[in-house]
Amino acid sequence: MFKKFIILAAVIVSAISASAEFRWGPTAGVNFSTFHWKQNLAKTSVLCGGQAGVMGEIMIPGIGFGIDLGLKYNLHGAHVNFGDHKIWASDGIKNQDVWLHTLEIPLNLRFKWTRMNGFERVLAPFVFGGPVFNFTVATNEAPAINHPAGYVAMQCGAGVELFEHWQVSGGYSWGISYQVRTIKLDNYSAQYRGGFINVAYLF
C-alpha cells in the first residue's frame, strides 16, 4: 500500500511539475505533542518540541492549487506518568518525559488564494492537508516503551504567505498508526497527537 502511494505521488508530482512553479527553502517551528493511548491508563501530558528542515512548494499558476513536500527533523514527545502504576514502578520506572527524534516527509495538497487584485503579493492565505511519513531515528532513555521504525500520520492546517516569500502556518497532526508501545503490557500502544507552528522562507 505504501509503495503504491509513493508511485502515485511521484506520478502526480511529475504531471504537475510540467506546467507548475517550484520553490523551496528552509523551514523551522515548534510543536505541542502528546500520546493518545488505546486505553486510558497512563496519564499523559503535552510537551513542547521543535522541528527544522527544508520544504518545497509546487503550484499551478493561475488556479492556486498545488502540493508541498519536505524533509524535516522533528523532536517531540509527551510526559507519561509510568511511576503511578505498580507494573512499571516495581521496575524503578518513574514519571518521565519521553522524547522521540524523527525524520518526517510531509506530502500535502494545498490551495492558495492568488486572485486578489494584486494583494496576494503582500498577503496570500492558504490551506493544506495530507499524509506525513515519519521515521524514528532515536529516543531518550525510556525503558518502559519501544517503537516501530516508522509511523504514518495525517495533518491539516492553514497559513499566510507574506511578500511572496515568507510563509507562516499552523495545524494539527494525528497518527493513524502507532508510534510507541509499552514493553510489559501487550498491545498497549499510543498514536501521536499534536499541533505545530512553522515559519518558512521560499526562494
XYZ file of C-alpha atoms in Angstrom:
203
model
C 0.000 0.000 0.000
C 2.798 2.405 0.965
C 4.699 1.577 -2.234
C 1.619 2.203 -4.396
C 1.042 5.547 -2.694
C 4.649 6.639 -3.344
C 4.337 5.682 -7.021
C 1.034 7.568 -7.334
C 2.534 10.612 -5.589
C 5.519 10.561 -7.949
C 3.205 10.462 -10.981
C 1.147 13.377 -9.639
C 4.267 15.424 -8.878
C 5.657 14.769 -12.361
C 2.392 15.771 -14.012
C 2.051 18.966 -12.003
C 5.716 19.906 -12.393
C 5.437 20.059 -16.169
C 3.470 23.339 -16.011
C 3.947 24.457 -12.397
C 6.137 26.808 -10.439
C 8.525 25.166 -7.992
C 10.025 26.951 -4.993
C 11.912 25.663 -1.985
C 13.543 26.915 1.183
C 14.306 26.345 4.870
C 11.614 25.905 7.488
C 11.555 25.734 11.288
C 8.958 25.708 14.021
C 7.625 24.422 17.303
C 5.231 21.606 18.123
C 2.990 20.725 21.056
C 2.646 16.956 21.242
C 1.267 14.110 23.310
C 0.415 10.394 23.003
C -3.093 9.033 22.525
C -3.138 5.589 24.206
C -5.521 2.808 23.211
C -6.780 2.664 26.804
C -6.845 5.477 29.350
C -4.304 4.015 31.783
C -1.095 6.051 31.825
C -1.777 9.745 32.391
C -0.055 11.711 29.637
C 0.508 15.440 29.153
C 1.818 17.737 26.439
C 5.463 18.616 25.756
C 6.791 21.422 23.555
C 9.396 20.423 20.966
C 10.843 21.708 17.732
C 11.365 20.925 14.088
C 13.552 22.172 11.241
C 14.335 21.209 7.664
C 13.560 22.107 4.075
C 10.287 22.281 2.179
C 9.239 22.711 -1.414
C 6.082 24.096 -2.983
C 4.751 23.241 -6.437
C 1.845 25.457 -7.513
C -0.120 25.500 -10.769
C -0.127 29.117 -11.987
C -3.465 30.881 -12.102
C -5.663 28.450 -10.177
C -3.964 28.304 -6.767
C -3.794 24.516 -6.423
C -0.607 22.579 -5.806
C 1.328 20.439 -3.385
C 4.005 20.944 -0.778
C 6.522 18.413 0.472
C 9.548 18.457 2.711
C 12.156 16.730 4.807
C 12.269 17.726 8.474
C 13.917 16.726 11.715
C 11.261 16.624 14.427
C 11.787 16.437 18.206
C 8.547 15.685 20.026
C 7.119 13.540 22.802
C 4.995 13.531 25.930
C 5.220 13.394 29.704
C 3.935 9.977 30.851
C 3.123 9.023 34.462
C 4.517 5.478 34.372
C 5.574 5.740 38.012
C 1.939 5.964 39.172
C 1.394 2.303 38.259
C 2.895 -0.674 40.078
C 3.600 -2.593 36.870
C 6.264 -0.001 35.967
C 7.107 1.419 39.396
C 8.185 -2.071 40.552
C 10.967 -1.860 37.946
C 12.072 1.553 39.182
C 10.479 3.369 36.242
C 9.266 6.837 37.218
C 7.118 9.505 35.649
C 9.160 10.840 32.758
C 9.388 12.871 29.588
C 9.538 10.564 26.571
C 11.263 12.247 23.613
C 11.459 10.922 20.055
C 13.750 12.115 17.290
C 12.197 11.537 13.873
C 12.685 12.379 10.221
C 9.391 13.289 8.615
C 8.313 13.610 4.997
C 5.048 15.561 4.641
C 3.151 15.499 1.349
C 0.250 17.961 1.313
C -2.313 19.159 -1.149
C -2.691 22.906 -0.808
C -4.821 25.752 -2.064
C -3.573 29.335 -2.048
C -5.753 32.368 -2.782
C -3.921 34.055 -5.654
C -6.625 36.170 -7.308
C -6.963 39.196 -5.049
C -6.229 42.024 -7.490
C -2.546 42.108 -6.638
C -2.960 41.997 -2.862
C -1.705 38.388 -2.929
C 1.790 39.812 -3.479
C 1.571 41.175 0.060
C -0.556 38.528 1.777
C -1.945 35.289 0.373
C -3.800 32.846 2.682
C -3.573 29.102 2.086
C -4.853 25.799 3.450
C -3.221 22.374 3.256
C -3.627 18.754 4.261
C -2.167 15.313 3.626
C -0.118 12.398 4.975
C 3.168 12.583 6.864
C 5.627 9.663 6.730
C 7.792 9.512 9.858
C 10.974 7.525 10.548
C 12.121 7.234 14.168
C 15.897 7.604 14.458
C 16.384 7.860 18.252
C 14.718 8.309 21.634
C 15.842 9.413 25.057
C 16.187 6.728 27.739
C 12.653 5.350 28.053
C 12.781 1.777 29.426
C 9.003 1.332 29.508
C 8.450 1.642 25.757
C 9.668 0.570 22.365
C 8.751 1.922 18.953
C 8.500 0.864 15.304
C 10.958 2.103 12.695
C 8.313 4.488 11.424
C 4.685 5.503 11.502
C 2.165 7.397 9.376
C 0.190 10.474 10.399
C -2.245 12.897 8.779
C -2.122 16.655 9.108
C -4.122 19.719 8.112
C -3.703 23.410 8.656
C -3.721 26.943 7.324
C -1.373 29.861 6.957
C -0.417 33.018 5.107
C 2.287 33.897 2.628
C 3.832 37.325 3.161
C 5.564 39.346 0.417
C 5.739 36.251 -1.845
C 8.493 34.605 0.231
C 7.675 34.194 3.924
C 5.118 31.568 4.952
C 3.683 31.282 8.459
C 1.452 28.268 9.088
C -0.111 26.237 11.847
C -2.002 22.990 12.008
C -2.792 19.726 13.722
C -1.370 16.245 13.166
C -2.681 12.864 14.312
C -1.173 9.405 13.948
C -3.014 6.701 12.032
C -0.521 4.003 13.051
C 1.080 3.593 16.469
C 4.238 5.437 17.453
C 5.130 3.870 20.808
C 4.167 0.678 22.624
C 4.804 -0.454 26.191
C 7.058 -3.459 26.673
C 5.330 -5.086 29.668
C 1.715 -4.690 28.517
C 0.865 -6.457 25.276
C -0.943 -4.354 22.676
C -0.863 -1.184 24.813
C 0.197 1.385 22.239
C -0.177 5.075 21.515
C -0.523 7.285 18.474
C 0.929 10.744 18.003
C -1.263 13.818 18.532
C -0.101 17.396 18.289
C -0.253 20.911 16.938
C 2.508 22.861 15.231
C 3.524 26.354 14.124
C 6.038 26.737 11.274
C 7.834 29.561 9.513
C 9.389 29.064 6.064
C 11.230 31.209 3.559
C 10.816 30.146 -0.082
C 13.250 31.285 -2.764
